[in-house]
Amino acid sequence: MNGNTPYAGLPGSTQAGKRASADVPELTAEQKRRLRADVSRIAALTREFLPDEYVVDGDISNGVGGPQATVAVQPPVGNPISAGFTPDVDEFDDDDLIDPEDQAEVARGLAASAALQVKNAISESVTPTAR
């Protein structure tokens, strides 16, 4: 079945592969450093909202469309929560690649989602004492 798609074949040898590789933006070392700083700031803000039992971490990787930034929270129980970003490489002139207001909003959203995840995970095992 894969032979029927424009993505079949070796990377760079197909029409789709040639087009995609030319469109993927690259980050300079300074841009990577600034993006890491922004992701670290979001992770630190998220940690401030949560107790120590929650594990918060950030990561930067190269996705299909360019750089990907991810911040994830592993609650003590329940499924992990994450938020991903694909920063616009053309807007890397500012000091902050991710706006500080957006950083705070994402941190609050991650913390709230992680707390809700714990509530949902334990609500099934806890019997209410009164109604």
Short mmCIF file of N, CA, C and O in Angstrom, two decimals:
data_model
loop_
_atom_site.label_atom_id
_atom_site.label_comp_id
_atom_site.label_asym_id
_atom_site.label_seq_id
_atom_site.Cartn_x
_atom_site.Cartn_y
_atom_site.Cartn_z
N MET A 1 0.82 -1.20 0.00
CA MET A 1 0.00 0.00 0.00
C MET A 1 0.86 1.27 0.00
O MET A 1 0.45 2.25 -0.57
N ASN A 2 2.01 1.26 0.62
CA ASN A 2 2.81 2.47 0.70
C ASN A 2 3.32 2.93 -0.67
O ASN A 2 3.64 4.09 -0.85
N GLY A 3 3.40 2.02 -1.64
CA GLY A 3 3.86 2.39 -2.96
C GLY A 3 2.88 3.30 -3.69
O GLY A 3 3.23 3.92 -4.68
N ASN A 4 1.67 3.41 -3.19
CA ASN A 4 0.66 4.24 -3.84
C ASN A 4 0.65 5.69 -3.35
O ASN A 4 -0.16 6.48 -3.80
N THR A 5 1.51 6.03 -2.44
CA THR A 5 1.50 7.38 -1.88
C THR A 5 2.67 8.19 -2.44
O THR A 5 3.68 7.63 -2.88
N PRO A 6 2.57 9.51 -2.42
CA PRO A 6 3.70 10.32 -2.88
C PRO A 6 4.88 10.29 -1.90
O PRO A 6 5.95 10.79 -2.21
N TYR A 7 4.68 9.67 -0.71
CA TYR A 7 5.73 9.62 0.29
C TYR A 7 6.52 8.33 0.23
O TYR A 7 7.38 8.09 1.07
N ALA A 8 6.24 7.45 -0.72
CA ALA A 8 6.95 6.18 -0.84
C ALA A 8 8.35 6.43 -1.37
O ALA A 8 8.60 7.34 -2.14
N GLY A 9 9.29 5.62 -0.95
CA GLY A 9 10.66 5.73 -1.43
C GLY A 9 11.59 6.27 -0.37
O GLY A 9 11.20 6.52 0.77
N LEU A 10 12.82 6.46 -0.75
CA LEU A 10 13.83 6.97 0.17
C LEU A 10 13.61 8.46 0.44
O LEU A 10 13.14 9.19 -0.44
N PRO A 11 13.95 8.93 1.65
CA PRO A 11 13.80 10.36 1.94
C PRO A 11 14.61 11.19 0.96
O PRO A 11 15.75 10.89 0.64
N GLY A 12 14.00 12.23 0.44
CA GLY A 12 14.67 13.11 -0.49
C GLY A 12 14.57 12.67 -1.94
O GLY A 12 14.90 13.42 -2.84
N SER A 13 14.14 11.42 -2.18
CA SER A 13 14.06 10.94 -3.55
C SER A 13 12.67 11.06 -4.14
O SER A 13 12.49 10.86 -5.33
N THR A 14 11.68 11.37 -3.32
CA THR A 14 10.31 11.50 -3.81
C THR A 14 9.96 12.97 -3.97
O THR A 14 10.60 13.85 -3.38
N GLN A 15 8.95 13.24 -4.75
CA GLN A 15 8.53 14.62 -4.96
C GLN A 15 8.08 15.25 -3.65
O GLN A 15 8.44 16.37 -3.34
N ALA A 16 7.32 14.52 -2.85
CA ALA A 16 6.85 15.04 -1.56
C ALA A 16 8.03 15.26 -0.61
O ALA A 16 8.07 16.22 0.13
N GLY A 17 8.98 14.34 -0.60
CA GLY A 17 10.14 14.46 0.28
C GLY A 17 11.00 15.65 -0.06
O GLY A 17 11.53 16.34 0.80
N LYS A 18 11.16 15.94 -1.35
CA LYS A 18 11.97 17.09 -1.78
C LYS A 18 11.29 18.39 -1.39
O LYS A 18 11.94 19.32 -0.93
N ARG A 19 9.98 18.45 -1.56
CA ARG A 19 9.25 19.66 -1.21
C ARG A 19 9.29 19.89 0.29
O ARG A 19 9.52 21.00 0.76
N ALA A 20 9.07 18.85 1.07
CA ALA A 20 8.99 19.00 2.53
C ALA A 20 10.33 19.40 3.13
O ALA A 20 10.39 20.22 4.02
N SER A 21 11.43 18.83 2.64
CA SER A 21 12.73 19.13 3.23
C SER A 21 13.14 20.56 2.96
O SER A 21 13.86 21.16 3.74
N ALA A 22 12.71 21.14 1.84
CA ALA A 22 13.07 22.51 1.53
C ALA A 22 12.27 23.51 2.37
O ALA A 22 12.71 24.63 2.57
N ASP A 23 11.10 23.13 2.85
CA ASP A 23 10.23 24.04 3.58
C ASP A 23 10.45 24.01 5.09
O ASP A 23 9.85 24.81 5.79
N VAL A 24 11.25 23.12 5.60
CA VAL A 24 11.45 22.98 7.05
C VAL A 24 12.42 24.05 7.52
O VAL A 24 13.57 24.09 7.09
N PRO A 25 11.97 24.94 8.42
CA PRO A 25 12.85 26.00 8.91
C PRO A 25 13.89 25.44 9.88
O PRO A 25 13.63 24.50 10.62
N GLU A 26 15.05 26.03 9.86
CA GLU A 26 16.14 25.66 10.76
C GLU A 26 16.35 26.78 11.78
O GLU A 26 16.18 27.96 11.46
N LEU A 27 16.73 26.40 12.99
CA LEU A 27 17.01 27.38 14.04
C LEU A 27 18.51 27.57 14.18
O LEU A 27 19.28 26.61 14.07
N THR A 28 18.90 28.79 14.46
CA THR A 28 20.29 29.05 14.79
C THR A 28 20.53 28.63 16.24
O THR A 28 19.57 28.37 16.99
N ALA A 29 21.77 28.60 16.66
CA ALA A 29 22.09 28.23 18.04
C ALA A 29 21.46 29.22 19.03
O ALA A 29 20.95 28.83 20.07
N GLU A 30 21.47 30.51 18.69
CA GLU A 30 20.88 31.53 19.56
C GLU A 30 19.36 31.36 19.65
O GLU A 30 18.78 31.48 20.72
N GLN A 31 18.71 31.05 18.54
CA GLN A 31 17.27 30.84 18.55
C GLN A 31 16.90 29.62 19.38
O GLN A 31 15.93 29.64 20.13
N LYS A 32 17.69 28.55 19.27
CA LYS A 32 17.45 27.35 20.09
C LYS A 32 17.60 27.67 21.57
O LYS A 32 16.82 27.23 22.40
N ARG A 33 18.63 28.45 21.92
CA ARG A 33 18.86 28.82 23.31
C ARG A 33 17.68 29.63 23.84
O ARG A 33 17.18 29.38 24.94
N ARG A 34 17.19 30.58 23.06
CA ARG A 34 16.06 31.42 23.49
C ARG A 34 14.78 30.60 23.60
O ARG A 34 13.99 30.80 24.53
N LEU A 35 14.57 29.66 22.68
CA LEU A 35 13.39 28.81 22.75
C LEU A 35 13.45 27.90 23.98
O LEU A 35 12.46 27.72 24.69
N ARG A 36 14.63 27.35 24.28
CA ARG A 36 14.80 26.53 25.49
C ARG A 36 14.50 27.34 26.75
O ARG A 36 13.89 26.84 27.69
N ALA A 37 14.95 28.60 26.76
CA ALA A 37 14.70 29.47 27.92
C ALA A 37 13.19 29.69 28.11
O ALA A 37 12.70 29.64 29.23
N ASP A 38 12.47 29.90 27.01
CA ASP A 38 11.03 30.10 27.11
C ASP A 38 10.32 28.84 27.59
O ASP A 38 9.43 28.90 28.43
N VAL A 39 10.73 27.69 27.09
CA VAL A 39 10.12 26.42 27.51
C VAL A 39 10.44 26.16 28.98
O VAL A 39 9.57 25.72 29.74
N SER A 40 11.65 26.46 29.39
CA SER A 40 12.02 26.30 30.81
C SER A 40 11.20 27.22 31.70
O SER A 40 10.81 26.84 32.80
N ARG A 41 10.93 28.44 31.21
CA ARG A 41 10.11 29.38 31.98
C ARG A 41 8.68 28.85 32.15
O ARG A 41 8.10 28.96 33.23
N ILE A 42 8.12 28.27 31.09
CA ILE A 42 6.77 27.71 31.18
C ILE A 42 6.76 26.55 32.18
O ILE A 42 5.85 26.44 33.01
N ALA A 43 7.77 25.69 32.11
CA ALA A 43 7.84 24.56 33.05
C ALA A 43 7.98 25.06 34.49
O ALA A 43 7.33 24.53 35.40
N ALA A 44 8.79 26.08 34.70
CA ALA A 44 8.97 26.63 36.05
C ALA A 44 7.67 27.25 36.58
O ALA A 44 7.31 27.05 37.75
N LEU A 45 6.96 27.99 35.72
CA LEU A 45 5.68 28.56 36.13
C LEU A 45 4.67 27.47 36.47
O LEU A 45 3.93 27.58 37.45
N THR A 46 4.66 26.41 35.69
CA THR A 46 3.74 25.30 35.94
C THR A 46 4.06 24.65 37.28
O THR A 46 3.16 24.32 38.05
N ARG A 47 5.35 24.47 37.59
CA ARG A 47 5.76 23.87 38.87
C ARG A 47 5.29 24.71 40.05
O ARG A 47 4.98 24.18 41.11
N GLU A 48 5.26 26.04 39.88
CA GLU A 48 4.82 26.92 40.96
C GLU A 48 3.36 26.69 41.33
O GLU A 48 2.97 26.87 42.48
N PHE A 49 2.54 26.28 40.37
CA PHE A 49 1.12 26.07 40.60
C PHE A 49 0.81 24.70 41.20
O PHE A 49 -0.30 24.48 41.67
N LEU A 50 1.76 23.77 41.14
CA LEU A 50 1.48 22.38 41.52
C LEU A 50 2.32 21.93 42.71
O LEU A 50 3.43 22.43 42.92
N PRO A 51 1.82 20.95 43.47
CA PRO A 51 2.63 20.37 44.54
C PRO A 51 3.82 19.59 43.97
O PRO A 51 3.89 19.32 42.77
N ASP A 52 4.73 19.22 44.83
CA ASP A 52 5.96 18.54 44.41
C ASP A 52 5.73 17.16 43.81
O ASP A 52 6.61 16.61 43.16
N GLU A 53 4.58 16.56 44.03
CA GLU A 53 4.31 15.22 43.52
C GLU A 53 4.16 15.19 42.00
O GLU A 53 4.23 14.14 41.38
N TYR A 54 3.93 16.33 41.40
CA TYR A 54 3.77 16.42 39.94
C TYR A 54 5.14 16.61 39.30
O TYR A 54 5.93 17.44 39.76
N VAL A 55 5.41 15.89 38.24
CA VAL A 55 6.67 16.02 37.51
C VAL A 55 6.41 16.87 36.27
O VAL A 55 5.53 16.56 35.47
N VAL A 56 7.18 17.94 36.11
CA VAL A 56 7.02 18.86 34.98
C VAL A 56 8.34 18.92 34.23
O VAL A 56 9.40 19.05 34.83
N ASP A 57 8.27 18.83 32.90
CA ASP A 57 9.49 18.91 32.09
C ASP A 57 9.17 19.52 30.74
O ASP A 57 8.03 19.48 30.27
N GLY A 58 10.16 20.09 30.11
CA GLY A 58 10.03 20.68 28.79
C GLY A 58 11.04 20.05 27.84
O GLY A 58 12.08 19.55 28.26
N ASP A 59 10.71 20.09 26.55
CA ASP A 59 11.59 19.48 25.55
C ASP A 59 11.47 20.25 24.24
O ASP A 59 10.41 20.81 23.93
N ILE A 60 12.55 20.25 23.49
CA ILE A 60 12.56 20.84 22.15
C ILE A 60 13.04 19.77 21.18
O ILE A 60 14.03 19.09 21.44
N SER A 61 12.31 19.62 20.09
CA SER A 61 12.68 18.64 19.08
C SER A 61 12.43 19.22 17.69
O SER A 61 11.82 20.28 17.55
N ASN A 62 12.90 18.51 16.69
CA ASN A 62 12.64 18.91 15.31
C ASN A 62 11.50 18.07 14.79
O ASN A 62 11.62 16.86 14.65
N GLY A 63 10.38 18.72 14.50
CA GLY A 63 9.23 18.03 13.95
C GLY A 63 9.23 18.11 12.43
O GLY A 63 10.14 18.66 11.82
N VAL A 64 8.20 17.59 11.83
CA VAL A 64 8.08 17.59 10.38
C VAL A 64 8.01 19.01 9.85
O VAL A 64 8.58 19.33 8.81
N GLY A 65 7.34 19.90 10.56
CA GLY A 65 7.18 21.28 10.11
C GLY A 65 8.18 22.24 10.69
O GLY A 65 8.04 23.44 10.55
N GLY A 66 9.18 21.75 11.39
CA GLY A 66 10.18 22.62 12.00
C GLY A 66 10.33 22.33 13.48
O GLY A 66 9.99 21.25 13.95
N PRO A 67 10.83 23.31 14.24
CA PRO A 67 11.05 23.09 15.67
C PRO A 67 9.74 22.90 16.42
O PRO A 67 8.75 23.55 16.13
N GLN A 68 9.75 21.99 17.37
CA GLN A 68 8.59 21.71 18.23
C GLN A 68 9.04 21.89 19.68
O GLN A 68 10.06 21.37 20.08
N ALA A 69 8.25 22.61 20.44
CA ALA A 69 8.50 22.76 21.87
C ALA A 69 7.34 22.11 22.61
O ALA A 69 6.18 22.31 22.25
N THR A 70 7.66 21.32 23.63
CA THR A 70 6.64 20.62 24.40
C THR A 70 6.91 20.77 25.88
O THR A 70 8.05 20.65 26.32
N VAL A 71 5.86 21.04 26.65
CA VAL A 71 5.93 21.04 28.11
C VAL A 71 4.91 20.00 28.57
O VAL A 71 3.77 20.00 28.13
N ALA A 72 5.35 19.09 29.44
CA ALA A 72 4.49 17.99 29.89
C ALA A 72 4.47 17.93 31.41
O ALA A 72 5.44 18.26 32.08
N VAL A 73 3.32 17.46 31.93
CA VAL A 73 3.14 17.28 33.37
C VAL A 73 2.68 15.84 33.59
O VAL A 73 1.73 15.38 32.97
N GLN A 74 3.38 15.14 34.49
CA GLN A 74 2.97 13.80 34.90
C GLN A 74 2.40 13.92 36.31
O GLN A 74 3.13 14.13 37.26
N PRO A 75 1.06 13.81 36.44
CA PRO A 75 0.47 13.88 37.78
C PRO A 75 0.79 12.62 38.58
O PRO A 75 1.20 11.61 38.00
N PRO A 76 0.60 12.64 39.89
CA PRO A 76 0.88 11.45 40.70
C PRO A 76 0.03 10.25 40.29
O PRO A 76 0.47 9.12 40.37
N VAL A 77 -1.20 10.49 39.85
CA VAL A 77 -2.08 9.45 39.30
C VAL A 77 -2.76 10.04 38.07
O VAL A 77 -2.96 11.23 37.97
N GLY A 78 -3.08 9.18 37.14
CA GLY A 78 -3.75 9.65 35.93
C GLY A 78 -2.78 9.78 34.77
O GLY A 78 -1.58 9.48 34.89
N ASN A 79 -3.31 10.23 33.66
CA ASN A 79 -2.53 10.36 32.43
C ASN A 79 -1.73 11.65 32.40
O ASN A 79 -2.15 12.65 32.97
N PRO A 80 -0.60 11.65 31.70
CA PRO A 80 0.18 12.89 31.56
C PRO A 80 -0.56 13.91 30.70
O PRO A 80 -1.38 13.57 29.85
N ILE A 81 -0.24 15.17 30.92
CA ILE A 81 -0.80 16.30 30.20
C ILE A 81 0.35 16.99 29.49
O ILE A 81 1.43 17.15 30.07
N SER A 82 0.13 17.44 28.25
CA SER A 82 1.20 18.16 27.57
C SER A 82 0.63 19.28 26.71
O SER A 82 -0.54 19.27 26.33
N ALA A 83 1.50 20.25 26.43
CA ALA A 83 1.17 21.34 25.53
C ALA A 83 2.32 21.47 24.55
O ALA A 83 3.50 21.44 24.94
N GLY A 84 2.01 21.57 23.28
CA GLY A 84 3.03 21.67 22.26
C GLY A 84 2.96 22.98 21.52
O GLY A 84 1.89 23.58 21.38
N PHE A 85 4.10 23.45 21.04
CA PHE A 85 4.21 24.70 20.32
C PHE A 85 5.02 24.47 19.06
O PHE A 85 5.99 23.72 19.07
N THR A 86 4.64 25.14 18.00
CA THR A 86 5.47 25.22 16.81
C THR A 86 5.73 26.70 16.60
O THR A 86 4.90 27.41 16.03
N PRO A 87 6.86 27.18 17.10
CA PRO A 87 7.12 28.62 17.02
C PRO A 87 7.31 29.07 15.57
O PRO A 87 7.80 28.31 14.74
N ASP A 88 6.91 30.30 15.30
CA ASP A 88 7.09 30.89 13.98
C ASP A 88 8.51 31.40 13.87
O ASP A 88 8.89 32.36 14.56
N VAL A 89 9.30 30.78 13.02
CA VAL A 89 10.72 31.12 12.89
C VAL A 89 10.89 32.55 12.39
O VAL A 89 11.87 33.21 12.72
N ASP A 90 9.94 33.06 11.63
CA ASP A 90 10.05 34.42 11.10
C ASP A 90 9.91 35.47 12.18
O ASP A 90 10.34 36.61 12.00
N GLU A 91 9.32 35.12 13.31
CA GLU A 91 9.11 36.09 14.39
C GLU A 91 10.14 35.94 15.50
O GLU A 91 9.86 36.22 16.66
N PHE A 92 11.34 35.53 15.17
CA PHE A 92 12.38 35.32 16.18
C PHE A 92 13.20 36.57 16.46
O PHE A 92 14.30 36.50 16.95
N ASP A 93 12.66 37.74 16.16
CA ASP A 93 13.39 38.98 16.41
C ASP A 93 13.24 39.46 17.84
O ASP A 93 14.09 40.16 18.35
N ASP A 94 12.15 39.08 18.50
CA ASP A 94 11.88 39.53 19.87
C ASP A 94 12.78 38.78 20.86
O ASP A 94 13.38 37.77 20.54
N ASP A 95 12.83 39.29 22.10
CA ASP A 95 13.59 38.62 23.14
C ASP A 95 12.93 37.31 23.55
O ASP A 95 13.60 36.32 23.78
N ASP A 96 11.61 37.31 23.65
CA ASP A 96 10.86 36.11 24.01
C ASP A 96 10.22 35.55 22.76
O ASP A 96 9.46 36.23 22.08
N LEU A 97 10.50 34.30 22.45
CA LEU A 97 9.91 33.67 21.29
C LEU A 97 8.45 33.33 21.56
O LEU A 97 7.63 33.36 20.67
N ILE A 98 8.17 32.96 22.80
CA ILE A 98 6.80 32.72 23.24
C ILE A 98 6.44 33.86 24.17
O ILE A 98 7.11 34.09 25.18
N ASP A 99 5.40 34.59 23.83
CA ASP A 99 4.98 35.76 24.59
C ASP A 99 4.82 35.42 26.08
O ASP A 99 4.26 34.37 26.41
N PRO A 100 5.30 36.27 26.99
CA PRO A 100 5.17 36.00 28.43
C PRO A 100 3.73 35.76 28.89
O PRO A 100 3.48 34.94 29.76
N GLU A 101 2.78 36.46 28.28
CA GLU A 101 1.37 36.23 28.64
C GLU A 101 0.93 34.84 28.21
O GLU A 101 0.19 34.16 28.93
N ASP A 102 1.40 34.40 27.04
CA ASP A 102 1.09 33.05 26.57
C ASP A 102 1.76 32.01 27.47
O ASP A 102 1.19 30.96 27.74
N GLN A 103 2.97 32.30 27.92
CA GLN A 103 3.67 31.38 28.81
C GLN A 103 2.87 31.18 30.09
O GLN A 103 2.68 30.04 30.53
N ALA A 104 2.39 32.27 30.68
CA ALA A 104 1.62 32.17 31.92
C ALA A 104 0.30 31.44 31.68
O ALA A 104 -0.12 30.62 32.51
N GLU A 105 -0.35 31.72 30.56
CA GLU A 105 -1.62 31.07 30.26
C GLU A 105 -1.44 29.57 30.07
O GLU A 105 -2.24 28.76 30.57
N VAL A 106 -0.38 29.17 29.37
CA VAL A 106 -0.12 27.74 29.16
C VAL A 106 0.21 27.06 30.49
O VAL A 106 -0.26 25.96 30.76
N ALA A 107 0.99 27.72 31.33
CA ALA A 107 1.35 27.15 32.63
C ALA A 107 0.09 26.93 33.49
O ALA A 107 -0.07 25.88 34.10
N ARG A 108 -0.79 27.93 33.53
CA ARG A 108 -2.03 27.78 34.30
C ARG A 108 -2.90 26.66 33.72
O ARG A 108 -3.48 25.86 34.46
N GLY A 109 -3.00 26.59 32.41
CA GLY A 109 -3.80 25.56 31.77
C GLY A 109 -3.26 24.16 32.03
O GLY A 109 -4.02 23.22 32.30
N LEU A 110 -1.93 24.01 31.95
CA LEU A 110 -1.34 22.70 32.24
C LEU A 110 -1.57 22.29 33.68
O LEU A 110 -1.90 21.14 33.97
N ALA A 111 -1.38 23.24 34.61
CA ALA A 111 -1.57 22.93 36.03
C ALA A 111 -3.03 22.55 36.30
O ALA A 111 -3.31 21.58 37.01
N ALA A 112 -3.96 23.30 35.73
CA ALA A 112 -5.38 23.00 35.94
C ALA A 112 -5.75 21.64 35.34
O ALA A 112 -6.46 20.85 35.96
N SER A 113 -5.24 21.36 34.16
CA SER A 113 -5.53 20.07 33.51
C SER A 113 -4.94 18.91 34.29
O SER A 113 -5.56 17.84 34.42
N ALA A 114 -3.73 19.09 34.82
CA ALA A 114 -3.10 18.03 35.61
C ALA A 114 -3.87 17.79 36.91
O ALA A 114 -4.08 16.64 37.32
N ALA A 115 -4.33 18.86 37.56
CA ALA A 115 -5.12 18.71 38.79
C ALA A 115 -6.45 18.02 38.49
O ALA A 115 -6.89 17.15 39.24
N LEU A 116 -7.06 18.38 37.38
CA LEU A 116 -8.31 17.73 36.98
C LEU A 116 -8.09 16.26 36.66
O LEU A 116 -8.93 15.41 36.97
N GLN A 117 -6.96 15.95 36.07
CA GLN A 117 -6.63 14.55 35.76
C GLN A 117 -6.55 13.72 37.05
O GLN A 117 -7.04 12.60 37.10
N VAL A 118 -5.95 14.27 38.07
CA VAL A 118 -5.87 13.57 39.36
C VAL A 118 -7.26 13.42 39.96
O VAL A 118 -7.63 12.35 40.44
N LYS A 119 -8.05 14.49 39.92
CA LYS A 119 -9.41 14.42 40.46
C LYS A 119 -10.22 13.34 39.75
O LYS A 119 -10.91 12.55 40.41
N ASN A 120 -10.13 13.28 38.44
CA ASN A 120 -10.86 12.26 37.69
C ASN A 120 -10.35 10.85 37.99
O ASN A 120 -11.13 9.91 38.05
N ALA A 121 -9.05 10.71 38.19
CA ALA A 121 -8.48 9.39 38.45
C ALA A 121 -8.88 8.86 39.83
O ALA A 121 -9.14 7.67 39.98
N ILE A 122 -8.97 9.74 40.83
CA ILE A 122 -9.30 9.25 42.17
C ILE A 122 -10.80 9.28 42.45
O ILE A 122 -11.24 8.65 43.40
N SER A 123 -11.58 9.99 41.65
CA SER A 123 -13.00 10.09 41.94
C SER A 123 -13.71 8.75 41.81
O SER A 123 -14.71 8.51 42.48
N GLU A 124 -13.21 7.87 40.97
CA GLU A 124 -13.82 6.56 40.81
C GLU A 124 -13.54 5.65 42.00
O GLU A 124 -14.32 4.76 42.30
N SER A 125 -12.43 5.88 42.68
CA SER A 125 -12.07 4.99 43.79
C SER A 125 -12.50 5.52 45.16
O SER A 125 -12.40 4.82 46.14
N VAL A 126 -13.00 6.75 45.21
CA VAL A 126 -13.41 7.36 46.47
C VAL A 126 -14.94 7.37 46.53
O VAL A 126 -15.61 7.86 45.63
N THR A 127 -15.47 6.82 47.61
CA THR A 127 -16.92 6.83 47.82
C THR A 127 -17.29 8.09 48.58
O THR A 127 -16.74 8.37 49.64
N PRO A 128 -18.25 8.88 48.05
CA PRO A 128 -18.65 10.09 48.77
C PRO A 128 -19.27 9.74 50.12
O PRO A 128 -20.00 8.76 50.24
N THR A 129 -18.98 10.53 51.14
CA THR A 129 -19.52 10.26 52.47
C THR A 129 -20.93 10.77 52.62
O THR A 129 -21.69 10.25 53.44
N ALA A 130 -21.32 11.78 51.88
CA ALA A 130 -22.69 12.32 51.98
C ALA A 130 -23.07 12.94 50.65
O ALA A 130 -22.23 13.27 49.84
N ARG A 131 -24.37 13.10 50.48
CA ARG A 131 -24.85 13.76 49.25
C ARG A 131 -25.75 14.90 49.61
O ARG A 131 -26.48 14.93 50.48
#
